[in-house]
Amino acid sequence: MTIRNFLELIEFKAKAASVFPFCIGILYSIFNYRTMDMLNSIIFFIAMFLFNTAVDALDNYNDYFRAHSEHDYKQKTNIIGRERLSTKWILAYIILSSGTAALLGIYLVFKVGLTLLLLGIICFIVGIAYSTGPRPISASPFGELFAGFTMGFMITLICTYINVVNAFSWTVFSILSVFLISLPSTLWIANVMLANNICDFEEDTIEKRFTLVHYLGVKKALQLFKWNNILAYVAMILAIFFHLAPILLILGLLSIPLVYRQLQLFSRKQIKRETFVCSVRILGIGSFFQIISFILGVIIV
């Protein structure tokens, strides 16, 4: 297996989807609690990254064996069949990386408390169920919801908790506050999966993957894609209004013209190799502006 094949197997290009919520969690902790635990953050980042690669590798692994259209998808589209990768090696990597992530998570549990264990178990269950079993989440109408929830909200929540530990109170207000600050990332991550499912609509129908697009139709799915972007910016404004983020987060709105451009491109044409990248760019542009403006606000305040 070449490095290029490995990076495609773990979908390395999409790893920013988990890095952005992690950064938001750290910035939220610093701004609202005036604290950060560097060691806990590094350990969590490694565990998070390893498990994320395991989930994506597992997704490709399961899709390969579950494929119905033998010639088109299994041998031409899926990285395992196309590059004739060893399934035994891939399974070994999945076990090793997810096992290492679990051990690092257990170490953090001993440091910060059993609440983290519950949060970790939820993430592991969703990660495995995402592509495993007779009815995986990724092939259901709930894929976008769970992808955004775990990678957007849960990563930010865990990152906040491990940085502030005893200062964090598990109240409805505290949880909703983290949810609001993580909502832009949550929506943009969900949109990446939504865009993928829109582009793969015909292939998914053949493969009997009945995603959200199957139930909404492409036209309504595109409307949802647009409204998710609008709500992401509304969430930024509300975070400032409720004093959960520095006022300079308003600079994040400067990304709107760039995001709108990508939204237009994707709305006109939904082709995997040409315009799916628009959803990834929106995630990158929107999150980058959000994080940079948040950093400026933290420094100045």
mmCIF file of C-alpha atoms in Angstrom:
data_model
loop_
_atom_site.group_PDB
_atom_site.id
_atom_site.type_symbol
_atom_site.label_atom_id
_atom_site.label_comp_id
_atom_site.label_asym_id
_atom_site.label_seq_id
_atom_site.Cartn_x
_atom_site.Cartn_y
_atom_site.Cartn_z
ATOM 1 C CA MET A 1 0.000 0.000 0.000
ATOM 2 C CA THR A 2 1.355 3.411 -0.991
ATOM 3 C CA ILE A 3 1.089 6.508 1.163
ATOM 4 C CA ARG A 4 -1.317 7.974 -1.377
ATOM 5 C CA ASN A 5 -3.590 4.929 -1.156
ATOM 6 C CA PHE A 6 -3.493 4.988 2.641
ATOM 7 C CA LEU A 7 -4.430 8.670 2.769
ATOM 8 C CA GLU A 8 -7.372 7.995 0.450
ATOM 9 C CA LEU A 9 -8.415 4.977 2.527
ATOM 10 C CA ILE A 10 -8.655 7.061 5.701
ATOM 11 C CA GLU A 11 -10.037 10.032 3.716
ATOM 12 C CA PHE A 12 -7.288 12.306 4.970
ATOM 13 C CA LYS A 13 -8.622 15.315 3.023
ATOM 14 C CA ALA A 14 -11.707 15.310 5.242
ATOM 15 C CA LYS A 15 -9.802 15.262 8.542
ATOM 16 C CA ALA A 16 -10.179 19.013 8.961
ATOM 17 C CA ALA A 17 -13.803 18.224 9.762
ATOM 18 C CA SER A 18 -12.728 17.024 13.210
ATOM 19 C CA VAL A 19 -9.874 19.504 13.716
ATOM 20 C CA PHE A 20 -12.117 22.585 13.467
ATOM 21 C CA PRO A 21 -14.528 21.570 16.294
ATOM 22 C CA PHE A 22 -11.482 20.666 18.399
ATOM 23 C CA CYS A 23 -10.086 24.178 17.935
ATOM 24 C CA ILE A 24 -13.465 25.735 18.753
ATOM 25 C CA GLY A 25 -13.571 23.695 21.977
ATOM 26 C CA ILE A 26 -10.182 25.013 23.062
ATOM 27 C CA LEU A 27 -11.025 28.622 22.194
ATOM 28 C CA TYR A 28 -14.392 28.371 23.947
ATOM 29 C CA SER A 29 -12.643 27.041 27.077
ATOM 30 C CA ILE A 30 -10.097 29.855 27.086
ATOM 31 C CA PHE A 31 -12.671 32.603 26.481
ATOM 32 C CA ASN A 32 -15.336 31.426 28.933
ATOM 33 C CA TYR A 33 -13.279 29.628 31.605
ATOM 34 C CA ARG A 34 -9.859 31.261 31.206
ATOM 35 C CA THR A 35 -8.151 27.889 31.238
ATOM 36 C CA MET A 36 -6.674 25.193 29.005
ATOM 37 C CA ASP A 37 -5.049 21.832 29.739
ATOM 38 C CA MET A 38 -2.388 21.310 27.070
ATOM 39 C CA LEU A 39 -1.610 17.669 27.913
ATOM 40 C CA ASN A 40 -5.268 16.613 27.976
ATOM 41 C CA SER A 41 -5.826 18.409 24.671
ATOM 42 C CA ILE A 42 -2.898 16.695 22.943
ATOM 43 C CA ILE A 43 -3.933 13.247 24.166
ATOM 44 C CA PHE A 44 -7.535 13.818 23.116
ATOM 45 C CA PHE A 45 -6.466 15.117 19.703
ATOM 46 C CA ILE A 46 -4.407 11.985 19.013
ATOM 47 C CA ALA A 47 -7.236 9.702 20.178
ATOM 48 C CA MET A 48 -9.793 11.658 18.167
ATOM 49 C CA PHE A 49 -7.659 11.617 15.023
ATOM 50 C CA LEU A 50 -6.872 7.895 15.245
ATOM 51 C CA PHE A 51 -10.494 6.932 15.772
ATOM 52 C CA ASN A 52 -11.585 9.191 12.932
ATOM 53 C CA THR A 53 -9.182 7.441 10.557
ATOM 54 C CA ALA A 54 -10.416 4.059 11.795
ATOM 55 C CA VAL A 55 -14.049 5.008 11.150
ATOM 56 C CA ASP A 56 -13.322 6.168 7.598
ATOM 57 C CA ALA A 57 -11.231 3.075 6.862
ATOM 58 C CA LEU A 58 -14.035 0.918 8.271
ATOM 59 C CA ASP A 59 -16.526 2.753 6.065
ATOM 60 C CA ASN A 60 -14.517 1.925 2.937
ATOM 61 C CA TYR A 61 -13.968 -1.628 4.168
ATOM 62 C CA ASN A 62 -17.671 -2.282 4.737
ATOM 63 C CA ASP A 63 -18.712 -0.572 1.504
ATOM 64 C CA TYR A 64 -16.337 -2.850 -0.388
ATOM 65 C CA PHE A 65 -17.873 -6.055 0.963
ATOM 66 C CA ARG A 66 -21.423 -4.740 0.876
ATOM 67 C CA ALA A 67 -21.292 -3.543 -2.746
ATOM 68 C CA HIS A 68 -24.026 -4.835 -5.058
ATOM 69 C CA SER A 69 -22.771 -3.505 -8.388
ATOM 70 C CA GLU A 70 -19.688 -5.710 -8.536
ATOM 71 C CA HIS A 71 -18.067 -4.185 -11.597
ATOM 72 C CA ASP A 72 -18.807 -0.471 -11.251
ATOM 73 C CA TYR A 73 -18.453 0.290 -7.543
ATOM 74 C CA LYS A 74 -16.415 -2.529 -6.048
ATOM 75 C CA GLN A 75 -13.722 -2.644 -8.706
ATOM 76 C CA LYS A 76 -13.714 0.920 -10.055
ATOM 77 C CA THR A 77 -14.866 3.282 -7.298
ATOM 78 C CA ASN A 78 -13.951 1.809 -3.913
ATOM 79 C CA ILE A 79 -10.265 2.368 -3.070
ATOM 80 C CA ILE A 80 -9.846 -1.214 -1.814
ATOM 81 C CA GLY A 81 -11.022 -2.868 -5.022
ATOM 82 C CA ARG A 82 -9.589 -0.266 -7.369
ATOM 83 C CA GLU A 83 -6.081 -0.485 -5.907
ATOM 84 C CA ARG A 84 -6.359 -4.150 -4.829
ATOM 85 C CA LEU A 85 -5.511 -3.394 -1.218
ATOM 86 C CA SER A 86 -5.169 -6.129 1.396
ATOM 87 C CA THR A 87 -8.387 -6.353 3.401
ATOM 88 C CA LYS A 88 -6.537 -8.173 6.198
ATOM 89 C CA TRP A 89 -4.070 -5.294 6.529
ATOM 90 C CA ILE A 90 -6.896 -2.766 6.557
ATOM 91 C CA LEU A 91 -8.798 -4.670 9.246
ATOM 92 C CA ALA A 92 -5.621 -4.847 11.338
ATOM 93 C CA TYR A 93 -5.186 -1.086 11.023
ATOM 94 C CA ILE A 94 -8.787 -0.456 12.041
ATOM 95 C CA ILE A 95 -8.383 -2.586 15.165
ATOM 96 C CA LEU A 96 -4.991 -1.080 16.061
ATOM 97 C CA SER A 97 -5.974 2.573 15.588
ATOM 98 C CA SER A 98 -9.356 2.291 17.310
ATOM 99 C CA GLY A 99 -7.773 0.249 20.133
ATOM 100 C CA THR A 100 -5.066 2.872 20.643
ATOM 101 C CA ALA A 101 -7.720 5.606 20.657
ATOM 102 C CA ALA A 102 -9.695 3.673 23.279
ATOM 103 C CA LEU A 103 -6.634 3.278 25.528
ATOM 104 C CA LEU A 104 -5.850 6.978 25.305
ATOM 105 C CA GLY A 105 -9.472 7.727 26.093
ATOM 106 C CA ILE A 106 -9.389 5.462 29.150
ATOM 107 C CA TYR A 107 -6.277 7.283 30.352
ATOM 108 C CA LEU A 108 -8.166 10.572 30.109
ATOM 109 C CA VAL A 109 -11.120 9.049 31.968
ATOM 110 C CA PHE A 110 -8.844 8.347 34.924
ATOM 111 C CA LYS A 111 -7.674 11.963 34.795
ATOM 112 C CA VAL A 112 -10.973 13.818 34.388
ATOM 113 C CA GLY A 113 -13.757 11.471 35.478
ATOM 114 C CA LEU A 114 -16.328 8.885 34.419
ATOM 115 C CA THR A 115 -18.466 11.411 32.547
ATOM 116 C CA LEU A 116 -15.865 11.327 29.799
ATOM 117 C CA LEU A 117 -16.298 7.553 29.575
ATOM 118 C CA LEU A 118 -19.983 7.990 28.763
ATOM 119 C CA LEU A 119 -19.218 10.605 26.101
ATOM 120 C CA GLY A 120 -16.523 8.384 24.614
ATOM 121 C CA ILE A 121 -18.796 5.348 24.496
ATOM 122 C CA ILE A 122 -21.429 7.374 22.634
ATOM 123 C CA CYS A 123 -18.842 8.452 20.058
ATOM 124 C CA PHE A 124 -17.507 4.906 19.644
ATOM 125 C CA ILE A 125 -20.983 3.431 19.189
ATOM 126 C CA VAL A 126 -21.932 6.023 16.580
ATOM 127 C CA GLY A 127 -18.565 5.659 14.830
ATOM 128 C CA ILE A 128 -18.889 1.886 14.498
ATOM 129 C CA ALA A 129 -22.610 1.907 13.692
ATOM 130 C CA TYR A 130 -21.966 4.565 11.061
ATOM 131 C CA SER A 131 -20.873 1.968 8.516
ATOM 132 C CA THR A 132 -21.325 -1.409 10.214
ATOM 133 C CA GLY A 133 -24.270 -3.771 10.338
ATOM 134 C CA PRO A 134 -27.163 -4.610 8.015
ATOM 135 C CA ARG A 135 -28.462 -1.022 8.245
ATOM 136 C CA PRO A 136 -25.505 1.334 8.800
ATOM 137 C CA ILE A 137 -26.151 4.950 9.734
ATOM 138 C CA SER A 138 -24.347 6.171 6.607
ATOM 139 C CA ALA A 139 -26.920 4.386 4.433
ATOM 140 C CA SER A 140 -29.879 5.772 6.381
ATOM 141 C CA PRO A 141 -31.617 9.161 6.430
ATOM 142 C CA PHE A 142 -29.872 9.906 9.742
ATOM 143 C CA GLY A 143 -26.293 10.007 8.434
ATOM 144 C CA GLU A 144 -26.037 13.794 8.296
ATOM 145 C CA LEU A 145 -27.550 14.164 11.764
ATOM 146 C CA PHE A 146 -25.150 11.735 13.443
ATOM 147 C CA ALA A 147 -22.090 12.920 11.501
ATOM 148 C CA GLY A 148 -22.699 16.540 12.463
ATOM 149 C CA PHE A 149 -23.656 15.675 16.042
ATOM 150 C CA THR A 150 -20.612 13.524 16.858
ATOM 151 C CA MET A 151 -17.941 15.377 14.873
ATOM 152 C CA GLY A 152 -19.283 18.859 15.486
ATOM 153 C CA PHE A 153 -21.004 19.014 18.855
ATOM 154 C CA MET A 154 -19.483 16.025 20.709
ATOM 155 C CA ILE A 155 -15.869 16.864 19.830
ATOM 156 C CA THR A 156 -16.375 20.452 20.987
ATOM 157 C CA LEU A 157 -18.125 19.285 24.166
ATOM 158 C CA ILE A 158 -15.426 16.750 25.052
ATOM 159 C CA CYS A 159 -12.655 19.216 24.256
ATOM 160 C CA THR A 160 -14.275 21.820 26.493
ATOM 161 C CA TYR A 161 -14.785 19.346 29.339
ATOM 162 C CA ILE A 162 -11.231 17.958 29.367
ATOM 163 C CA ASN A 163 -9.835 21.488 29.393
ATOM 164 C CA VAL A 164 -11.919 22.893 32.239
ATOM 165 C CA VAL A 165 -12.896 19.663 34.085
ATOM 166 C CA ASN A 166 -14.204 20.713 37.542
ATOM 167 C CA ALA A 167 -15.138 24.202 36.384
ATOM 168 C CA PHE A 168 -17.620 22.770 33.873
ATOM 169 C CA SER A 169 -21.125 22.270 35.252
ATOM 170 C CA TRP A 170 -23.386 19.760 33.533
ATOM 171 C CA THR A 171 -26.410 22.017 33.363
ATOM 172 C CA VAL A 172 -28.821 22.527 30.478
ATOM 173 C CA PHE A 173 -27.420 26.028 29.992
ATOM 174 C CA SER A 174 -23.805 24.819 29.803
ATOM 175 C CA ILE A 175 -24.627 22.063 27.323
ATOM 176 C CA LEU A 176 -26.770 24.343 25.156
ATOM 177 C CA SER A 177 -23.992 26.946 25.203
ATOM 178 C CA VAL A 178 -21.497 24.436 23.816
ATOM 179 C CA PHE A 179 -24.099 23.289 21.311
ATOM 180 C CA LEU A 180 -24.581 26.849 20.040
ATOM 181 C CA ILE A 181 -20.869 27.579 19.738
ATOM 182 C CA SER A 182 -20.364 24.280 17.886
ATOM 183 C CA LEU A 183 -23.421 24.662 15.650
ATOM 184 C CA PRO A 184 -21.602 26.199 12.647
ATOM 185 C CA SER A 185 -19.155 23.265 12.552
ATOM 186 C CA THR A 186 -21.996 20.811 13.145
ATOM 187 C CA LEU A 187 -24.004 22.155 10.217
ATOM 188 C CA TRP A 188 -21.050 22.435 7.845
ATOM 189 C CA ILE A 189 -19.923 18.876 8.632
ATOM 190 C CA ALA A 190 -23.466 17.611 8.088
ATOM 191 C CA ASN A 191 -23.469 19.486 4.779
ATOM 192 C CA VAL A 192 -20.327 17.681 3.614
ATOM 193 C CA MET A 193 -22.125 14.367 3.994
ATOM 194 C CA LEU A 194 -25.294 15.804 2.482
ATOM 195 C CA ALA A 195 -23.361 17.013 -0.561
ATOM 196 C CA ASN A 196 -21.726 13.605 -0.882
ATOM 197 C CA ASN A 197 -25.123 11.901 -0.795
ATOM 198 C CA ILE A 198 -26.573 14.343 -3.320
ATOM 199 C CA CYS A 199 -23.726 13.590 -5.727
ATOM 200 C CA ASP A 200 -24.035 9.837 -5.114
ATOM 201 C CA PHE A 201 -27.835 9.749 -5.308
ATOM 202 C CA GLU A 202 -28.062 7.502 -8.373
ATOM 203 C CA GLU A 203 -25.264 5.183 -7.249
ATOM 204 C CA ASP A 204 -26.706 4.970 -3.727
ATOM 205 C CA THR A 205 -30.069 3.963 -5.162
ATOM 206 C CA ILE A 206 -28.418 1.108 -7.063
ATOM 207 C CA GLU A 207 -26.461 0.085 -3.969
ATOM 208 C CA LYS A 208 -29.684 0.233 -1.886
ATOM 209 C CA ARG A 209 -28.368 3.025 0.333
ATOM 210 C CA PHE A 210 -31.466 5.012 1.177
ATOM 211 C CA THR A 211 -29.985 8.239 2.513
ATOM 212 C CA LEU A 212 -31.751 11.479 3.414
ATOM 213 C CA VAL A 213 -31.586 12.534 -0.245
ATOM 214 C CA HIS A 214 -33.656 9.463 -1.178
ATOM 215 C CA TYR A 215 -36.504 10.722 0.996
ATOM 216 C CA LEU A 216 -36.182 14.455 0.324
ATOM 217 C CA GLY A 217 -35.268 14.392 -3.327
ATOM 218 C CA VAL A 218 -32.323 16.320 -4.787
ATOM 219 C CA LYS A 219 -34.187 19.643 -5.034
ATOM 220 C CA LYS A 220 -35.214 19.740 -1.352
ATOM 221 C CA ALA A 221 -31.810 18.403 -0.302
ATOM 222 C CA LEU A 222 -30.184 21.375 -2.035
ATOM 223 C CA GLN A 223 -32.552 23.691 -0.142
ATOM 224 C CA LEU A 224 -31.509 22.054 3.130
ATOM 225 C CA PHE A 225 -27.852 22.480 2.128
ATOM 226 C CA LYS A 226 -28.482 26.227 1.637
ATOM 227 C CA TRP A 227 -30.393 26.696 4.902
ATOM 228 C CA ASN A 228 -27.708 24.887 6.901
ATOM 229 C CA ASN A 229 -25.221 27.514 5.720
ATOM 230 C CA ILE A 230 -27.563 30.339 6.691
ATOM 231 C CA LEU A 231 -28.161 28.827 10.153
ATOM 232 C CA ALA A 232 -24.407 28.474 10.683
ATOM 233 C CA TYR A 233 -23.991 32.248 10.465
ATOM 234 C CA VAL A 234 -27.092 32.871 12.575
ATOM 235 C CA ALA A 235 -25.464 30.666 15.256
ATOM 236 C CA MET A 236 -22.309 32.821 15.165
ATOM 237 C CA ILE A 237 -24.352 35.977 15.732
ATOM 238 C CA LEU A 238 -26.304 34.367 18.587
ATOM 239 C CA ALA A 239 -23.062 33.186 20.222
ATOM 240 C CA ILE A 240 -21.899 36.814 20.329
ATOM 241 C CA PHE A 241 -25.290 38.019 21.561
ATOM 242 C CA PHE A 242 -25.239 35.566 24.481
ATOM 243 C CA HIS A 243 -21.587 36.443 25.280
ATOM 244 C CA LEU A 244 -20.359 32.916 24.517
ATOM 245 C CA ALA A 245 -17.813 34.237 22.040
ATOM 246 C CA PRO A 246 -15.886 37.520 21.658
ATOM 247 C CA ILE A 247 -17.523 40.287 19.678
ATOM 248 C CA LEU A 248 -14.760 40.001 17.084
ATOM 249 C CA LEU A 249 -16.327 36.706 16.028
ATOM 250 C CA ILE A 250 -18.454 39.011 13.876
ATOM 251 C CA LEU A 251 -15.460 39.055 11.520
ATOM 252 C CA GLY A 252 -16.378 35.481 10.680
ATOM 253 C CA LEU A 253 -19.215 36.912 8.612
ATOM 254 C CA LEU A 254 -16.585 38.163 6.156
ATOM 255 C CA SER A 255 -16.504 34.610 4.807
ATOM 256 C CA ILE A 256 -20.094 34.862 3.547
ATOM 257 C CA PRO A 257 -19.199 36.016 -0.017
ATOM 258 C CA LEU A 258 -16.697 33.171 -0.391
ATOM 259 C CA VAL A 259 -19.134 30.612 0.985
ATOM 260 C CA TYR A 260 -21.911 31.983 -1.224
ATOM 261 C CA ARG A 261 -19.706 31.509 -4.285
ATOM 262 C CA GLN A 262 -19.176 27.834 -3.445
ATOM 263 C CA LEU A 263 -22.877 27.429 -2.690
ATOM 264 C CA GLN A 264 -23.732 28.768 -6.146
ATOM 265 C CA LEU A 265 -21.311 26.395 -7.840
ATOM 266 C CA PHE A 266 -22.738 23.369 -6.057
ATOM 267 C CA SER A 267 -26.340 24.448 -6.643
ATOM 268 C CA ARG A 268 -25.751 24.598 -10.387
ATOM 269 C CA LYS A 269 -24.115 21.200 -10.752
ATOM 270 C CA GLN A 270 -23.816 18.219 -8.400
ATOM 271 C CA ILE A 271 -21.013 16.059 -9.789
ATOM 272 C CA LYS A 272 -18.766 14.205 -7.345
ATOM 273 C CA ARG A 273 -15.447 14.853 -9.067
ATOM 274 C CA GLU A 274 -16.222 18.474 -9.902
ATOM 275 C CA THR A 275 -18.416 20.131 -7.277
ATOM 276 C CA PHE A 276 -18.498 17.943 -4.153
ATOM 277 C CA VAL A 277 -15.344 19.788 -3.126
ATOM 278 C CA CYS A 278 -17.498 22.925 -2.765
ATOM 279 C CA SER A 279 -18.948 21.544 0.482
ATOM 280 C CA VAL A 280 -15.453 20.850 1.804
ATOM 281 C CA ARG A 281 -14.352 24.353 0.834
ATOM 282 C CA ILE A 282 -17.363 25.839 2.623
ATOM 283 C CA LEU A 283 -16.435 23.906 5.766
ATOM 284 C CA GLY A 284 -12.832 25.054 5.482
ATOM 285 C CA ILE A 285 -13.566 28.699 4.659
ATOM 286 C CA GLY A 286 -16.342 29.157 7.216
ATOM 287 C CA SER A 287 -14.474 27.375 10.016
ATOM 288 C CA PHE A 288 -11.181 29.138 9.238
ATOM 289 C CA PHE A 289 -12.772 32.587 9.486
ATOM 290 C CA GLN A 290 -14.643 31.536 12.629
ATOM 291 C CA ILE A 291 -11.479 30.291 14.331
ATOM 292 C CA ILE A 292 -9.243 33.200 13.275
ATOM 293 C CA SER A 293 -11.799 35.800 14.414
ATOM 294 C CA PHE A 294 -12.269 33.857 17.672
ATOM 295 C CA ILE A 295 -8.496 33.849 18.251
ATOM 296 C CA LEU A 296 -8.302 37.597 17.632
ATOM 297 C CA GLY A 297 -11.129 38.130 20.080
ATOM 298 C CA VAL A 298 -9.425 35.997 22.747
ATOM 299 C CA ILE A 299 -6.101 37.797 22.304
ATOM 300 C CA ILE A 300 -7.591 41.280 22.426
ATOM 301 C CA VAL A 301 -9.915 40.516 25.346
#
